[in-house]
């Protein structure tokens, strides 16, 4: 079973993504902020990590930066879901080790397709 | 032997001295022995005489004692006395024998005989008779009381003696015994007298001997002294004379006289040796002297020659000095002329006029002089050297003065006149004046005169030439000066303009490499003020650039841009950079200054774009934040609507989604409203429709409304003052302020509690406190609480939604009414927001006094 972590501080958005992906049969963990997300990634091995950028505690980028330094987490696939959509933000994310960049607002169905492509 | 004496000077002296010593010693010894003997003989005689006297005395005493004894016996019949008297006989005889043997003199012998006779008589006659008489008395045969001579004579013994003829019988006296006794007595006395006279004689003799001895001593000492005087002194004098001759000779030698010591030189002793050496020395000296005299002559000759040469040289030197003086004069003349030309050429000619005229006076050998400037209206301005008031008045005012004449004739005028003897010389003298016009080269009008005066003689042709050429120089110089003044004015104007603009400007002159900067550059780079302006003035553009680049944060960009300035690739764009670690943002652009197709210099302009950049940054940050804030609710709406459109959903899910979409849309609306408010306030376009407002009823109404919408919270209004709480505020905005504060109080006390609003009057303000018993604010968040989009970041607050714009809006409203807002809070216990706004009275008063 494909295991996915969703880190998003906005409850409404978390519900949206959860509802969409659970229907596809993925096993999803939730994190409300950066610190919790980092803890979960440290403890579990996920097929995909979806992070928001603007999160309290630690930003999404900070989480990824730290995660990439963890043993066995260099290859973990990371998707960034963010309201910051400028090219400079994309470049910055790429540099740090974000594999996929989805800007808000996004289409939940499109997201499902992309994730399907990633984890198949 | 003789030779031995002659070898050493002291030897004969010593011999003489020792001889005298021996003679004196021997003489003394002999005298002593002789005198000693004489004395001893005297002493022996004295002793002898003394002994005789002593013995005589003893003899006499003995005899006297004997006599007494005999008488005693005779009178008292004491036989012991008679025995004593008889016993004396031997002693008596012994003494007599001594005299007999010891005394060899005639008197001695006679005396000894007398004594013997007496002895014999005494012991042979007296003693036996006396004895017999005494016996008779004892026997009683004689009873007479007084001895009767007759009785004695009748005695047997006496009879026998008479018979024998030994004694004479005297009828009156019986036996005559007194005769021998008297005889012996007188002999004794005489002999004693003799002895005494003998002794006296010997004493006298002894005294004489003593005197003689003393005399001999004195005589011997005296004779010794005389001998010394007689022998030693002449000897010493002789030797001294020899030495003094040497001394005199050396003195004479010293004086350069000729010395002859030949007699002394033959001597073998030290004086001979000395004389010989002295002679040798004198000869050597004479030789040397001769040699020296020769040398001296030679030297004198040389000196004379030298003196002659020196004189020649002195003459030459004098000649040279004269030439030098002449040259120096010429040089001085030239130097003055150069200085004059230089002074004229310098920029500061205006202030150098006194110097110019002073030099001109010196060069032309004049006494006094003046530069007289003529301005357009025809008035004179005088700069003089040594010109007194009288002369200057004469010169300017007199119609006959050279100046007036030169002005009229427009040419050079000379004059000579005799001057009265009052001043400045005490005798009459001639005064030679000249006035040379100076023309303006542009229109040939007269702009000045050179006026010079001499007392001695006329100006020479050369001096006149000097003056004329100077006049031409001066005219050019004045023209140049006028141009220079004009230029300076222009430059000052440009500088003032450049200094008053906001941009900093650096101008690099291509021909001189000089760098000119305006004042704003120093304001932009205060570091430059640490360097003295003199140093900076001399620095090249490279040095300037190195100074500037130190403060530039993006040094590489700056360097790259400035490197292109002097290449083909001249930058026509601009470069932006910050300085002093972002303290200021600058934009720099460069321009070439091209005059007549030639680039004369490069202009660099620095613009301070700090505020522009900051505004831009804030704007873009604001937009970025807005977009972020808008995207979140938009995402929800977009996502849920898509799901509802594209997917078959159960009805409860649909209802839930719709509810979410609704609330998110509402949030979006709030956000947009808040954004607009903030934007309006920040841009300053927010207009406040102020009015006099008693806030107490307004706050009370709002509290009633909130009380109705919340069951968990209790509301209270504290407004104790009887005075109305009147403010000069925009009612709508005030309500928005209170609404924000109250809804925050409700939102951040999720578990309910009391919410208190307290109104109070202070001196010039009214304070409004909104107090809750909610989650409170962490102390580290207090500072940023009024920042836009700031939201306290913790699990308590996260669940509570918000745009992060409520408090900034409150702050803007309060500030818009010249008030203040701040917060006091203890985490987990609650927060109190305190708003202070000027009271109506004060606010109106302020508004009246402060001009709009």
PDB file of C-alpha atoms in Angstrom, chain B residues 567-658:
ATOM      1  CA  UNK B 567      36.782  51.884 -22.315  1.00  0.00           C
ATOM      2  CA  UNK B 568      34.979  51.619 -25.627  1.00  0.00           C
ATOM      3  CA  UNK B 569      32.265  49.784 -23.734  1.00  0.00           C
ATOM      4  CA  UNK B 570      31.021  52.896 -21.958  1.00  0.00           C
ATOM      5  CA  UNK B 571      28.004  51.968 -19.807  1.00  0.00           C
ATOM      6  CA  UNK B 572      24.828  53.709 -20.847  1.00  0.00           C
ATOM      7  CA  UNK B 573      22.727  51.849 -18.304  1.00  0.00           C
ATOM      8  CA  UNK B 574      22.734  52.313 -14.571  1.00  0.00           C
ATOM      9  CA  UNK B 575      23.817  50.129 -11.707  1.00  0.00           C
ATOM     10  CA  UNK B 576      22.149  49.789  -8.331  1.00  0.00           C
ATOM     11  CA  UNK B 577      23.815  48.780  -5.147  1.00  0.00           C
ATOM     12  CA  UNK B 578      23.490  49.212  -1.434  1.00  0.00           C
ATOM     13  CA  UNK B 579      26.096  50.730   0.843  1.00  0.00           C
ATOM     14  CA  UNK B 580      27.055  50.183   4.472  1.00  0.00           C
ATOM     15  CA  UNK B 581      25.341  46.791   4.682  1.00  0.00           C
ATOM     16  CA  UNK B 582      22.035  47.899   3.243  1.00  0.00           C
ATOM     17  CA  UNK B 583      21.813  51.188   5.085  1.00  0.00           C
ATOM     18  CA  UNK B 584      21.290  53.006   1.825  1.00  0.00           C
ATOM     19  CA  UNK B 585      20.392  51.963  -1.705  1.00  0.00           C
ATOM     20  CA  UNK B 586      22.029  53.837  -4.516  1.00  0.00           C
ATOM     21  CA  UNK B 587      21.621  53.977  -8.249  1.00  0.00           C
ATOM     22  CA  UNK B 588      24.562  55.146 -10.280  1.00  0.00           C
ATOM     23  CA  UNK B 589      24.782  56.153 -13.897  1.00  0.00           C
ATOM     24  CA  UNK B 590      27.515  57.655 -15.993  1.00  0.00           C
ATOM     25  CA  UNK B 591      27.560  60.328 -18.696  1.00  0.00           C
ATOM     26  CA  UNK B 592      30.340  61.398 -21.007  1.00  0.00           C
ATOM     27  CA  UNK B 593      30.797  65.118 -21.323  1.00  0.00           C
ATOM     28  CA  UNK B 594      31.565  65.727 -24.973  1.00  0.00           C
ATOM     29  CA  UNK B 595      32.532  69.176 -26.204  1.00  0.00           C
ATOM     30  CA  UNK B 596      33.188  69.656 -29.883  1.00  0.00           C
ATOM     31  CA  UNK B 597      33.351  65.948 -30.539  1.00  0.00           C
ATOM     32  CA  UNK B 598      35.992  65.404 -27.833  1.00  0.00           C
ATOM     33  CA  UNK B 599      35.186  63.754 -24.574  1.00  0.00           C
ATOM     34  CA  UNK B 600      36.263  66.216 -21.887  1.00  0.00           C
ATOM     35  CA  UNK B 601      35.265  64.261 -18.894  1.00  0.00           C
ATOM     36  CA  UNK B 602      33.023  61.705 -17.267  1.00  0.00           C
ATOM     37  CA  UNK B 603      30.171  62.470 -14.992  1.00  0.00           C
ATOM     38  CA  UNK B 604      28.994  59.944 -12.415  1.00  0.00           C
ATOM     39  CA  UNK B 605      25.660  60.484 -10.744  1.00  0.00           C
ATOM     40  CA  UNK B 606      24.601  58.705  -7.560  1.00  0.00           C
ATOM     41  CA  UNK B 607      20.929  58.680  -6.721  1.00  0.00           C
ATOM     42  CA  UNK B 608      19.663  57.728  -3.303  1.00  0.00           C
ATOM     43  CA  UNK B 609      16.915  55.226  -4.070  1.00  0.00           C
ATOM     44  CA  UNK B 610      16.609  53.866  -0.544  1.00  0.00           C
ATOM     45  CA  UNK B 611      13.082  55.048   0.038  1.00  0.00           C
ATOM     46  CA  UNK B 612      11.997  54.052  -3.468  1.00  0.00           C
ATOM     47  CA  UNK B 613      13.482  50.590  -3.007  1.00  0.00           C
ATOM     48  CA  UNK B 614      11.959  50.242   0.398  1.00  0.00           C
ATOM     49  CA  UNK B 615       8.543  51.296  -0.864  1.00  0.00           C
ATOM     50  CA  UNK B 616       8.861  48.882  -3.735  1.00  0.00           C
ATOM     51  CA  UNK B 617       9.964  46.107  -1.462  1.00  0.00           C
ATOM     52  CA  UNK B 618       7.055  46.732   0.894  1.00  0.00           C
ATOM     53  CA  UNK B 619       4.658  46.840  -2.037  1.00  0.00           C
ATOM     54  CA  UNK B 620       5.891  43.588  -3.500  1.00  0.00           C
ATOM     55  CA  UNK B 621       5.915  41.981  -0.088  1.00  0.00           C
ATOM     56  CA  UNK B 622       2.383  43.164   0.449  1.00  0.00           C
ATOM     57  CA  UNK B 623       1.259  41.832  -2.892  1.00  0.00           C
ATOM     58  CA  UNK B 624       3.010  38.555  -2.338  1.00  0.00           C
ATOM     59  CA  UNK B 625       1.387  38.202   1.064  1.00  0.00           C
ATOM     60  CA  UNK B 626      -2.006  39.102  -0.302  1.00  0.00           C
ATOM     61  CA  UNK B 627      -1.688  36.597  -3.079  1.00  0.00           C
ATOM     62  CA  UNK B 628      -0.655  33.958  -0.582  1.00  0.00           C
ATOM     63  CA  UNK B 629      -3.489  34.807   1.762  1.00  0.00           C
ATOM     64  CA  UNK B 630      -5.982  34.817  -1.090  1.00  0.00           C
ATOM     65  CA  UNK B 631      -4.756  31.577  -2.601  1.00  0.00           C
ATOM     66  CA  UNK B 632      -5.541  29.557   0.524  1.00  0.00           C
ATOM     67  CA  UNK B 633      -9.296  30.156   0.642  1.00  0.00           C
ATOM     68  CA  UNK B 634      -9.325  30.118  -3.151  1.00  0.00           C
ATOM     69  CA  UNK B 635      -7.725  26.678  -3.133  1.00  0.00           C
ATOM     70  CA  UNK B 636     -10.464  25.375  -0.892  1.00  0.00           C
ATOM     71  CA  UNK B 637     -13.229  26.865  -2.952  1.00  0.00           C
ATOM     72  CA  UNK B 638     -11.604  25.718  -6.172  1.00  0.00           C
ATOM     73  CA  UNK B 639     -10.935  22.209  -4.897  1.00  0.00           C
ATOM     74  CA  UNK B 640     -14.284  21.537  -3.281  1.00  0.00           C
ATOM     75  CA  UNK B 641     -16.262  22.953  -6.201  1.00  0.00           C
ATOM     76  CA  UNK B 642     -14.265  20.781  -8.580  1.00  0.00           C
ATOM     77  CA  UNK B 643     -14.948  17.723  -6.487  1.00  0.00           C
ATOM     78  CA  UNK B 644     -18.631  18.591  -6.369  1.00  0.00           C
ATOM     79  CA  UNK B 645     -18.760  19.166 -10.078  1.00  0.00           C
ATOM     80  CA  UNK B 646     -16.613  16.284 -11.222  1.00  0.00           C
ATOM     81  CA  UNK B 647     -17.370  13.597  -8.697  1.00  0.00           C
ATOM     82  CA  UNK B 648     -20.357  11.783  -7.436  1.00  0.00           C
ATOM     83  CA  UNK B 649     -20.486  12.617  -3.754  1.00  0.00           C
ATOM     84  CA  UNK B 650     -22.719  11.546  -0.952  1.00  0.00           C
ATOM     85  CA  UNK B 651     -25.147  14.273   0.091  1.00  0.00           C
ATOM     86  CA  UNK B 652     -23.660  14.788   3.593  1.00  0.00           C
ATOM     87  CA  UNK B 653     -20.268  15.352   2.038  1.00  0.00           C
ATOM     88  CA  UNK B 654     -21.801  17.745  -0.424  1.00  0.00           C
ATOM     89  CA  UNK B 655     -23.399  19.682   2.437  1.00  0.00           C
ATOM     90  CA  UNK B 656     -20.120  19.773   4.335  1.00  0.00           C
ATOM     91  CA  UNK B 657     -18.253  20.972   1.244  1.00  0.00           C
ATOM     92  CA  UNK B 658     -20.804  23.675   0.555  1.00  0.00           C
TER      93      UNK B 658
END
